[in-house]
PDB file of C-alpha atoms in Angstrom:
ATOM      1  CA  MET K   1       0.000   0.000   0.000  1.00  0.00           C
ATOM      2  CA  THR K   2       1.297   3.445  -0.943  1.00  0.00           C
ATOM      3  CA  GLN K   3       1.873   5.726   2.029  1.00  0.00           C
ATOM      4  CA  LEU K   4       1.189   9.443   1.729  1.00  0.00           C
ATOM      5  CA  LEU K   5       3.280  11.858   3.766  1.00  0.00           C
ATOM      6  CA  LEU K   6       2.041  15.422   4.147  1.00  0.00           C
ATOM      7  CA  ILE K   7       4.837  17.955   4.498  1.00  0.00           C
ATOM      8  CA  GLY K   8       4.752  21.711   4.880  1.00  0.00           C
ATOM      9  CA  TYR K   9       1.667  22.513   6.953  1.00  0.00           C
ATOM     10  CA  SER K  10       1.926  25.114   9.719  1.00  0.00           C
ATOM     11  CA  VAL K  11       2.234  23.789  13.258  1.00  0.00           C
ATOM     12  CA  ASN K  12       1.677  27.015  15.211  1.00  0.00           C
ATOM     13  CA  ASP K  13       1.040  30.741  14.886  1.00  0.00           C
ATOM     14  CA  SER K  14       4.108  32.038  13.087  1.00  0.00           C
ATOM     15  CA  PHE K  15       5.548  34.738  10.907  1.00  0.00           C
ATOM     16  CA  THR K  16       6.490  33.627   7.396  1.00  0.00           C
ATOM     17  CA  TYR K  17      10.169  33.443   8.375  1.00  0.00           C
ATOM     18  CA  SER K  18       9.566  31.272  11.470  1.00  0.00           C
ATOM     19  CA  PRO K  19      10.142  27.481  11.398  1.00  0.00           C
ATOM     20  CA  GLY K  20       6.608  26.675  12.539  1.00  0.00           C
ATOM     21  CA  VAL K  21       5.033  28.244   9.464  1.00  0.00           C
ATOM     22  CA  GLY K  22       6.062  25.392   7.168  1.00  0.00           C
ATOM     23  CA  PHE K  23       5.428  26.194   3.512  1.00  0.00           C
ATOM     24  CA  ASN K  24       2.903  28.947   4.233  1.00  0.00           C
ATOM     25  CA  THR K  25       4.456  32.065   2.707  1.00  0.00           C
ATOM     26  CA  ALA K  26       1.348  34.268   2.910  1.00  0.00           C
ATOM     27  CA  GLU K  27       2.374  37.654   4.289  1.00  0.00           C
ATOM     28  CA  ILE K  28       0.282  39.751   6.655  1.00  0.00           C
ATOM     29  CA  GLY K  29      -1.458  42.511   4.706  1.00  0.00           C
ATOM     30  CA  ALA K  30      -0.483  41.056   1.318  1.00  0.00           C
ATOM     31  CA  VAL K  31      -2.197  42.281  -1.854  1.00  0.00           C
ATOM     32  CA  THR K  32      -2.243  40.974  -5.403  1.00  0.00           C
ATOM     33  CA  VAL K  33       1.018  42.653  -6.394  1.00  0.00           C
ATOM     34  CA  ASP K  34       2.763  40.541  -3.722  1.00  0.00           C
ATOM     35  CA  LEU K  35       1.722  37.193  -5.243  1.00  0.00           C
ATOM     36  CA  TYR K  36       4.764  36.698  -7.448  1.00  0.00           C
ATOM     37  CA  GLY K  37       7.250  37.446  -4.673  1.00  0.00           C
ATOM     38  CA  MET K  38       5.540  35.046  -2.276  1.00  0.00           C
ATOM     39  CA  ALA K  39       5.536  32.374  -4.991  1.00  0.00           C
ATOM     40  CA  ARG K  40       9.291  32.695  -5.490  1.00  0.00           C
ATOM     41  CA  VAL K  41       9.901  32.340  -1.755  1.00  0.00           C
ATOM     42  CA  LEU K  42       7.658  29.272  -1.649  1.00  0.00           C
ATOM     43  CA  VAL K  43       9.424  27.504  -4.517  1.00  0.00           C
ATOM     44  CA  GLU K  44      12.829  28.066  -2.940  1.00  0.00           C
ATOM     45  CA  ARG K  45      11.593  26.899   0.452  1.00  0.00           C
ATOM     46  CA  ILE K  46      10.201  23.667  -0.980  1.00  0.00           C
ATOM     47  CA  LYS K  47      13.269  23.093  -3.151  1.00  0.00           C
ATOM     48  CA  ASN K  48      15.624  23.455  -0.189  1.00  0.00           C
ATOM     49  CA  ASP K  49      13.665  21.281   2.238  1.00  0.00           C
ATOM     50  CA  PRO K  50      15.525  17.957   2.713  1.00  0.00           C
ATOM     51  CA  ARG K  51      12.238  16.126   3.295  1.00  0.00           C
ATOM     52  CA  VAL K  52      11.070  16.900  -0.244  1.00  0.00           C
ATOM     53  CA  ASN K  53      12.075  15.167  -3.456  1.00  0.00           C
ATOM     54  CA  PHE K  54      11.569  18.273  -5.560  1.00  0.00           C
ATOM     55  CA  MET K  55      11.370  16.506  -8.914  1.00  0.00           C
ATOM     56  CA  LYS K  56       9.227  13.522  -7.887  1.00  0.00           C
ATOM     57  CA  ASP K  57       6.956  14.609  -5.028  1.00  0.00           C
ATOM     58  CA  TRP K  58       3.571  16.133  -5.822  1.00  0.00           C
ATOM     59  CA  LYS K  59       2.836  19.563  -4.360  1.00  0.00           C
ATOM     60  CA  MET K  60      -0.528  21.196  -3.704  1.00  0.00           C
ATOM     61  CA  ILE K  61      -0.689  24.983  -3.474  1.00  0.00           C
ATOM     62  CA  THR K  62      -3.718  27.097  -2.615  1.00  0.00           C
ATOM     63  CA  VAL K  63      -3.736  30.685  -3.852  1.00  0.00           C
ATOM     64  CA  THR K  64      -6.265  33.055  -2.327  1.00  0.00           C
ATOM     65  CA  ILE K  65      -5.911  36.807  -2.033  1.00  0.00           C
ATOM     66  CA  GLY K  66      -7.951  39.964  -2.354  1.00  0.00           C
ATOM     67  CA  ALA K  67      -9.439  40.895   1.012  1.00  0.00           C
ATOM     68  CA  ASN K  68      -6.776  43.527   1.626  1.00  0.00           C
ATOM     69  CA  ASP K  69      -6.975  44.746  -1.976  1.00  0.00           C
ATOM     70  CA  ILE K  70     -10.698  45.408  -1.683  1.00  0.00           C
ATOM     71  CA  CYS K  71     -10.863  46.447   1.965  1.00  0.00           C
ATOM     72  CA  SER K  72      -7.956  48.826   2.348  1.00  0.00           C
ATOM     73  CA  PHE K  73      -6.041  49.210  -0.919  1.00  0.00           C
ATOM     74  CA  VAL K  74      -8.478  49.880  -3.756  1.00  0.00           C
ATOM     75  CA  CYS K  75      -9.442  53.344  -2.505  1.00  0.00           C
ATOM     76  CA  SER K  76      -5.799  54.469  -2.458  1.00  0.00           C
ATOM     77  CA  LEU K  77      -5.276  53.745  -6.160  1.00  0.00           C
ATOM     78  CA  ASP K  78      -5.202  56.502  -8.750  1.00  0.00           C
ATOM     79  CA  ASP K  79      -7.627  54.443 -10.848  1.00  0.00           C
ATOM     80  CA  PRO K  80      -9.406  51.746  -8.798  1.00  0.00           C
ATOM     81  CA  ASN K  81     -11.044  50.358 -11.951  1.00  0.00           C
ATOM     82  CA  LYS K  82      -7.667  49.009 -13.062  1.00  0.00           C
ATOM     83  CA  LEU K  83      -7.364  46.689 -10.054  1.00  0.00           C
ATOM     84  CA  PRO K  84      -9.040  43.610 -11.646  1.00  0.00           C
ATOM     85  CA  GLU K  85      -6.822  43.713 -14.741  1.00  0.00           C
ATOM     86  CA  ASN K  86      -3.733  44.304 -12.622  1.00  0.00           C
ATOM     87  CA  HIS K  87      -4.785  41.248 -10.639  1.00  0.00           C
ATOM     88  CA  ARG K  88      -5.047  39.285 -13.879  1.00  0.00           C
ATOM     89  CA  LYS K  89      -1.446  40.160 -14.742  1.00  0.00           C
ATOM     90  CA  ASN K  90      -0.168  39.312 -11.252  1.00  0.00           C
ATOM     91  CA  LEU K  91      -2.031  36.012 -11.017  1.00  0.00           C
ATOM     92  CA  LEU K  92      -1.047  34.949 -14.524  1.00  0.00           C
ATOM     93  CA  LYS K  93       2.610  35.771 -13.878  1.00  0.00           C
ATOM     94  CA  THR K  94       2.492  33.779 -10.637  1.00  0.00           C
ATOM     95  CA  LEU K  95       0.857  30.688 -12.150  1.00  0.00           C
ATOM     96  CA  ARG K  96       3.295  30.690 -15.053  1.00  0.00           C
ATOM     97  CA  TYR K  97       6.166  30.883 -12.591  1.00  0.00           C
ATOM     98  CA  PHE K  98       4.875  27.841 -10.716  1.00  0.00           C
ATOM     99  CA  ARG K  99       4.355  25.955 -13.980  1.00  0.00           C
ATOM    100  CA  ASP K 100       7.854  26.695 -15.245  1.00  0.00           C
ATOM    101  CA  ASN K 101       9.747  26.227 -11.986  1.00  0.00           C
ATOM    102  CA  MET K 102       8.082  23.506  -9.927  1.00  0.00           C
ATOM    103  CA  PRO K 103       7.257  20.077 -11.395  1.00  0.00           C
ATOM    104  CA  ARG K 104       4.323  17.972 -10.244  1.00  0.00           C
ATOM    105  CA  THR K 105       2.189  20.783  -8.886  1.00  0.00           C
ATOM    106  CA  PHE K 106      -1.565  21.106  -8.413  1.00  0.00           C
ATOM    107  CA  ILE K 107      -2.831  24.631  -7.725  1.00  0.00           C
ATOM    108  CA  ASN K 108      -6.155  25.673  -6.235  1.00  0.00           C
ATOM    109  CA  VAL K 109      -7.224  29.208  -7.090  1.00  0.00           C
ATOM    110  CA  VAL K 110      -9.792  30.170  -4.460  1.00  0.00           C
ATOM    111  CA  SER K 111     -11.911  33.315  -4.499  1.00  0.00           C
ATOM    112  CA  LYS K 112     -12.354  34.797  -1.049  1.00  0.00           C
ATOM    113  CA  PRO K 113     -15.844  35.441   0.380  1.00  0.00           C
ATOM    114  CA  ARG K 114     -17.222  38.864  -0.477  1.00  0.00           C
ATOM    115  CA  VAL K 115     -16.226  41.751   1.768  1.00  0.00           C
ATOM    116  CA  ARG K 116     -19.808  42.782   2.456  1.00  0.00           C
ATOM    117  CA  ILE K 117     -20.503  39.673   4.540  1.00  0.00           C
ATOM    118  CA  LEU K 118     -17.877  40.925   6.990  1.00  0.00           C
ATOM    119  CA  LEU K 119     -19.395  44.384   7.157  1.00  0.00           C
ATOM    120  CA  ASN K 120     -23.130  43.749   7.122  1.00  0.00           C
ATOM    121  CA  PHE K 121     -23.656  40.900   9.551  1.00  0.00           C
ATOM    122  CA  SER K 122     -26.102  41.362  12.406  1.00  0.00           C
ATOM    123  CA  LYS K 123     -25.283  41.913  16.083  1.00  0.00           C
ATOM    124  CA  LYS K 124     -21.926  43.526  15.378  1.00  0.00           C
ATOM    125  CA  THR K 125     -20.196  44.720  18.532  1.00  0.00           C
ATOM    126  CA  LYS K 126     -18.693  48.176  18.956  1.00  0.00           C
ATOM    127  CA  TYR K 127     -15.305  46.469  19.184  1.00  0.00           C
ATOM    128  CA  CYS K 128     -15.839  44.958  15.729  1.00  0.00           C
ATOM    129  CA  GLU K 129     -16.922  48.291  14.303  1.00  0.00           C
ATOM    130  CA  LEU K 130     -13.816  49.974  15.696  1.00  0.00           C
ATOM    131  CA  LEU K 131     -11.424  47.348  14.315  1.00  0.00           C
ATOM    132  CA  GLN K 132     -13.076  47.370  10.900  1.00  0.00           C
ATOM    133  CA  LEU K 133     -12.335  51.087  10.585  1.00  0.00           C
ATOM    134  CA  GLY K 134      -8.725  50.007  10.172  1.00  0.00           C
ATOM    135  CA  MET K 135      -9.166  46.546   8.665  1.00  0.00           C
ATOM    136  CA  CYS K 136     -11.559  47.708   5.939  1.00  0.00           C
ATOM    137  CA  SER K 137     -11.006  51.434   5.692  1.00  0.00           C
ATOM    138  CA  CYS K 138     -12.136  51.711   2.056  1.00  0.00           C
ATOM    139  CA  PHE K 139     -15.641  50.692   3.137  1.00  0.00           C
ATOM    140  CA  THR K 140     -15.853  52.101   6.650  1.00  0.00           C
ATOM    141  CA  GLY K 141     -13.081  54.644   7.143  1.00  0.00           C
ATOM    142  CA  LEU K 142     -13.805  58.352   7.208  1.00  0.00           C
ATOM    143  CA  PHE K 143     -10.383  59.231   5.801  1.00  0.00           C
ATOM    144  CA  PHE K 144     -11.432  58.005   2.345  1.00  0.00           C
ATOM    145  CA  ASN K 145     -14.946  59.468   2.684  1.00  0.00           C
ATOM    146  CA  ALA K 146     -16.579  56.045   2.353  1.00  0.00           C
ATOM    147  CA  THR K 147     -20.173  56.441   1.171  1.00  0.00           C
ATOM    148  CA  SER K 148     -22.863  54.114  -0.132  1.00  0.00           C
ATOM    149  CA  ASP K 149     -21.863  55.091  -3.676  1.00  0.00           C
ATOM    150  CA  THR K 150     -18.168  54.328  -3.186  1.00  0.00           C
ATOM    151  CA  ARG K 151     -18.990  51.049  -1.439  1.00  0.00           C
ATOM    152  CA  LYS K 152     -21.186  50.019  -4.371  1.00  0.00           C
ATOM    153  CA  TRP K 153     -18.377  50.957  -6.756  1.00  0.00           C
ATOM    154  CA  PHE K 154     -15.818  48.903  -4.841  1.00  0.00           C
ATOM    155  CA  GLU K 155     -18.216  45.946  -4.668  1.00  0.00           C
ATOM    156  CA  GLU K 156     -18.498  46.038  -8.466  1.00  0.00           C
ATOM    157  CA  ILE K 157     -14.702  46.054  -8.703  1.00  0.00           C
ATOM    158  CA  GLU K 158     -14.621  43.097  -6.318  1.00  0.00           C
ATOM    159  CA  GLU K 159     -16.977  41.136  -8.590  1.00  0.00           C
ATOM    160  CA  ARG K 160     -14.656  41.713 -11.546  1.00  0.00           C
ATOM    161  CA  PHE K 161     -11.647  40.824  -9.381  1.00  0.00           C
ATOM    162  CA  MET K 162     -13.199  37.443  -8.538  1.00  0.00           C
ATOM    163  CA  LYS K 163     -14.258  36.804 -12.139  1.00  0.00           C
ATOM    164  CA  VAL K 164     -10.661  37.349 -13.238  1.00  0.00           C
ATOM    165  CA  GLU K 165      -9.556  34.534 -10.919  1.00  0.00           C
ATOM    166  CA  GLU K 166     -11.914  32.073 -12.570  1.00  0.00           C
ATOM    167  CA  GLU K 167     -10.926  33.189 -16.060  1.00  0.00           C
ATOM    168  CA  VAL K 168      -7.190  32.886 -15.417  1.00  0.00           C
ATOM    169  CA  ALA K 169      -7.484  29.496 -13.700  1.00  0.00           C
ATOM    170  CA  LYS K 170      -9.400  28.131 -16.702  1.00  0.00           C
ATOM    171  CA  MET K 171      -7.021  29.391 -19.378  1.00  0.00           C
ATOM    172  CA  GLU K 172      -6.106  26.831 -22.021  1.00  0.00           C
ATOM    173  CA  GLU K 173      -2.379  27.206 -21.412  1.00  0.00           C
ATOM    174  CA  PHE K 174      -2.782  25.494 -18.025  1.00  0.00           C
ATOM    175  CA  LYS K 175      -4.780  22.544 -19.376  1.00  0.00           C
ATOM    176  CA  GLY K 176      -3.581  19.268 -20.864  1.00  0.00           C
ATOM    177  CA  LEU K 177      -0.311  19.212 -18.926  1.00  0.00           C
ATOM    178  CA  GLN K 178       0.860  15.936 -17.419  1.00  0.00           C
ATOM    179  CA  GLU K 179       2.470  17.293 -14.262  1.00  0.00           C
ATOM    180  CA  PHE K 180       0.793  20.636 -13.659  1.00  0.00           C
ATOM    181  CA  ALA K 181      -2.822  21.653 -13.131  1.00  0.00           C
ATOM    182  CA  VAL K 182      -4.736  24.739 -12.041  1.00  0.00           C
ATOM    183  CA  VAL K 183      -8.337  24.465 -10.839  1.00  0.00           C
ATOM    184  CA  TYR K 184     -10.711  27.211  -9.767  1.00  0.00           C
ATOM    185  CA  GLN K 185     -12.371  26.334  -6.441  1.00  0.00           C
ATOM    186  CA  PRO K 186     -15.437  28.572  -5.837  1.00  0.00           C
ATOM    187  CA  TRP K 187     -16.569  27.624  -2.321  1.00  0.00           C
ATOM    188  CA  GLY K 188     -16.171  31.237  -1.145  1.00  0.00           C
ATOM    189  CA  VAL K 189     -18.152  32.946  -3.911  1.00  0.00           C
ATOM    190  CA  ASN K 190     -21.577  32.745  -2.239  1.00  0.00           C
ATOM    191  CA  SER K 191     -20.517  32.103   1.348  1.00  0.00           C
ATOM    192  CA  THR K 192     -22.303  34.033   4.084  1.00  0.00           C
ATOM    193  CA  LEU K 193     -22.322  33.953   7.869  1.00  0.00           C
ATOM    194  CA  ASP K 194     -25.877  32.599   7.791  1.00  0.00           C
ATOM    195  CA  VAL K 195     -24.905  29.023   6.997  1.00  0.00           C
ATOM    196  CA  ASP K 196     -27.936  27.108   8.257  1.00  0.00           C
ATOM    197  CA  GLY K 197     -30.703  29.690   7.848  1.00  0.00           C
ATOM    198  CA  ASN K 198     -30.805  30.579  11.541  1.00  0.00           C
ATOM    199  CA  GLY K 199     -29.103  33.951  11.271  1.00  0.00           C
ATOM    200  CA  ASP K 200     -25.503  35.129  11.115  1.00  0.00           C
ATOM    201  CA  ASP K 201     -23.036  32.968  13.025  1.00  0.00           C
ATOM    202  CA  ARG K 202     -20.579  35.412  14.586  1.00  0.00           C
ATOM    203  CA  THR K 203     -18.399  32.527  15.824  1.00  0.00           C
ATOM    204  CA  LEU K 204     -17.159  31.915  12.263  1.00  0.00           C
ATOM    205  CA  LEU K 205     -15.054  35.078  12.617  1.00  0.00           C
ATOM    206  CA  GLY K 206     -12.168  35.928  14.890  1.00  0.00           C
ATOM    207  CA  TYR K 207     -12.201  38.692  17.469  1.00  0.00           C
ATOM    208  CA  ASP K 208     -11.398  41.290  14.796  1.00  0.00           C
ATOM    209  CA  CYS K 209     -14.501  40.358  12.741  1.00  0.00           C
ATOM    210  CA  PHE K 210     -12.276  40.192   9.668  1.00  0.00           C
ATOM    211  CA  HIS K 211     -10.295  36.965   9.804  1.00  0.00           C
ATOM    212  CA  SER K 212     -11.812  33.520  10.245  1.00  0.00           C
ATOM    213  CA  SER K 213     -11.916  31.856  13.641  1.00  0.00           C
ATOM    214  CA  GLN K 214     -10.802  28.258  14.151  1.00  0.00           C
ATOM    215  CA  LYS K 215     -14.390  27.258  13.438  1.00  0.00           C
ATOM    216  CA  GLY K 216     -14.420  29.374  10.289  1.00  0.00           C
ATOM    217  CA  HIS K 217     -11.188  27.764   9.109  1.00  0.00           C
ATOM    218  CA  SER K 218     -12.715  24.321   9.611  1.00  0.00           C
ATOM    219  CA  TYR K 219     -15.679  25.336   7.424  1.00  0.00           C
ATOM    220  CA  ALA K 220     -13.302  26.720   4.783  1.00  0.00           C
ATOM    221  CA  GLY K 221     -11.053  23.659   4.897  1.00  0.00           C
ATOM    222  CA  VAL K 222     -13.804  21.092   4.432  1.00  0.00           C
ATOM    223  CA  SER K 223     -15.436  23.198   1.700  1.00  0.00           C
ATOM    224  CA  LEU K 224     -12.164  23.359  -0.228  1.00  0.00           C
ATOM    225  CA  TRP K 225     -11.801  19.596   0.229  1.00  0.00           C
ATOM    226  CA  ASN K 226     -15.304  19.092  -1.162  1.00  0.00           C
ATOM    227  CA  ASN K 227     -14.476  21.317  -4.154  1.00  0.00           C
ATOM    228  CA  LEU K 228     -11.503  19.067  -4.919  1.00  0.00           C
ATOM    229  CA  LEU K 229     -13.862  16.114  -5.308  1.00  0.00           C
ATOM    230  CA  GLN K 230     -16.500  17.926  -7.370  1.00  0.00           C
ATOM    231  CA  PRO K 231     -16.480  18.398 -11.160  1.00  0.00           C
ATOM    232  CA  ASP K 232     -16.430  21.967 -12.404  1.00  0.00           C
ATOM    233  CA  LYS K 233     -20.164  22.411 -12.974  1.00  0.00           C
ATOM    234  CA  GLU K 234     -21.085  20.793  -9.645  1.00  0.00           C
ATOM    235  CA  LYS K 235     -18.712  22.576  -7.287  1.00  0.00           C
ATOM    236  CA  GLN K 236     -20.342  24.071  -4.213  1.00  0.00           C
ATOM    237  CA  THR K 237     -20.092  27.851  -4.038  1.00  0.00           C
ATOM    238  CA  SER K 238     -20.651  28.310  -0.307  1.00  0.00           C
ATOM    239  CA  TRP K 239     -19.056  26.874   2.784  1.00  0.00           C
ATOM    240  CA  ASN K 240     -20.559  24.336   5.145  1.00  0.00           C
ATOM    241  CA  SER K 241     -19.954  22.690   8.492  1.00  0.00           C
ATOM    242  CA  PRO K 242     -17.699  19.606   8.518  1.00  0.00           C
ATOM    243  CA  HIS K 243     -20.608  17.842  10.216  1.00  0.00           C
ATOM    244  CA  THR K 244     -23.094  18.409   7.393  1.00  0.00           C
ATOM    245  CA  ARG K 245     -21.122  17.629   4.242  1.00  0.00           C
ATOM    246  CA  PHE K 246     -17.769  15.901   3.937  1.00  0.00           C
ATOM    247  CA  LEU K 247     -17.199  14.194   0.589  1.00  0.00           C
ATOM    248  CA  CYS K 248     -15.067  11.123  -0.008  1.00  0.00           C
ATOM    249  CA  PRO K 249     -13.530   9.799  -3.227  1.00  0.00           C
ATOM    250  CA  SER K 250     -15.760   7.324  -5.040  1.00  0.00           C
ATOM    251  CA  PRO K 251     -14.632   3.880  -6.241  1.00  0.00           C
ATOM    252  CA  LYS K 252     -14.959   5.087  -9.835  1.00  0.00           C
ATOM    253  CA  ARG K 253     -13.130   8.335  -9.200  1.00  0.00           C
ATOM    254  CA  PRO K 254     -10.531   7.863  -6.457  1.00  0.00           C
ATOM    255  CA  TYR K 255      -8.667  11.075  -7.238  1.00  0.00           C
ATOM    256  CA  ILE K 256      -9.329  14.806  -7.426  1.00  0.00           C
ATOM    257  CA  TYR K 257     -10.876  16.585 -10.385  1.00  0.00           C
ATOM    258  CA  THR K 258      -8.999  18.641 -12.945  1.00  0.00           C
ATOM    259  CA  TYR K 259     -10.295  20.091 -16.192  1.00  0.00           C
ATOM    260  CA  ASN K 260      -8.599  17.190 -17.983  1.00  0.00           C
ATOM    261  CA  ASN K 261     -10.102  14.227 -16.153  1.00  0.00           C
ATOM    262  CA  GLU K 262     -13.740  15.191 -15.603  1.00  0.00           C
ATOM    263  CA  VAL K 263     -16.363  12.545 -16.327  1.00  0.00           C
ATOM    264  CA  GLU K 264     -20.126  12.354 -15.970  1.00  0.00           C
ATOM    265  CA  GLU K 265     -20.318  11.252 -12.372  1.00  0.00           C
ATOM    266  CA  LYS K 266     -22.153  12.557  -9.343  1.00  0.00           C
ATOM    267  CA  PHE K 267     -21.005  12.049  -5.791  1.00  0.00           C
TER     268      PHE K 267
END
């Protein structure tokens, strides 16, 4: 029986230069322009790890970014409307770098949940409101004169930003390759804090009402796992509790879906 050894996961709260972070090179406050630099660091870290056979071992990378771009960066740009196309260039450059520099790699491109679910949930505490002035200043901060019109504008930019991620992940140049694949995983697209219809679940967020709590990460993790086992047209677009839906490989399809191996099969 083949044994699988998982290497590179974080083992504690760490900065990206700390040993406990593993292969997680996501920087605090990162935006789309930082993707390529983080990718280069990741490739070198994996290549130099003695536990990894760089040429033979398969690697799985998850790319998700955008919350900082939309929350606190877009309103500082000279032309905010250019953000989605700039994201296209950054993401494309990053995926090409992975393809050309790291063999046997599977990449998940994951769109983050929409910013408005963080801002509009019910029973928000004053502490949350205060922190969000800094965490999401483009939507809530007075310095940038955030209004309903500017928020609507930035939400439209966010929609285009997320659409770009799907378009880039599905480009023909990343299909048909034997040892490299990119798949768009949309579990975050329609995610809300009202998961079961009983109202917003504040416990899915951390104390800052911006980042996910441990519970929120468990929802995100199992939803990404489910996306891996779902064909493109059947992928779930919202997150769920690990206790309500946790897919397993089927006897007919014991491996994860790519755009090259999809078949007519329902789990």
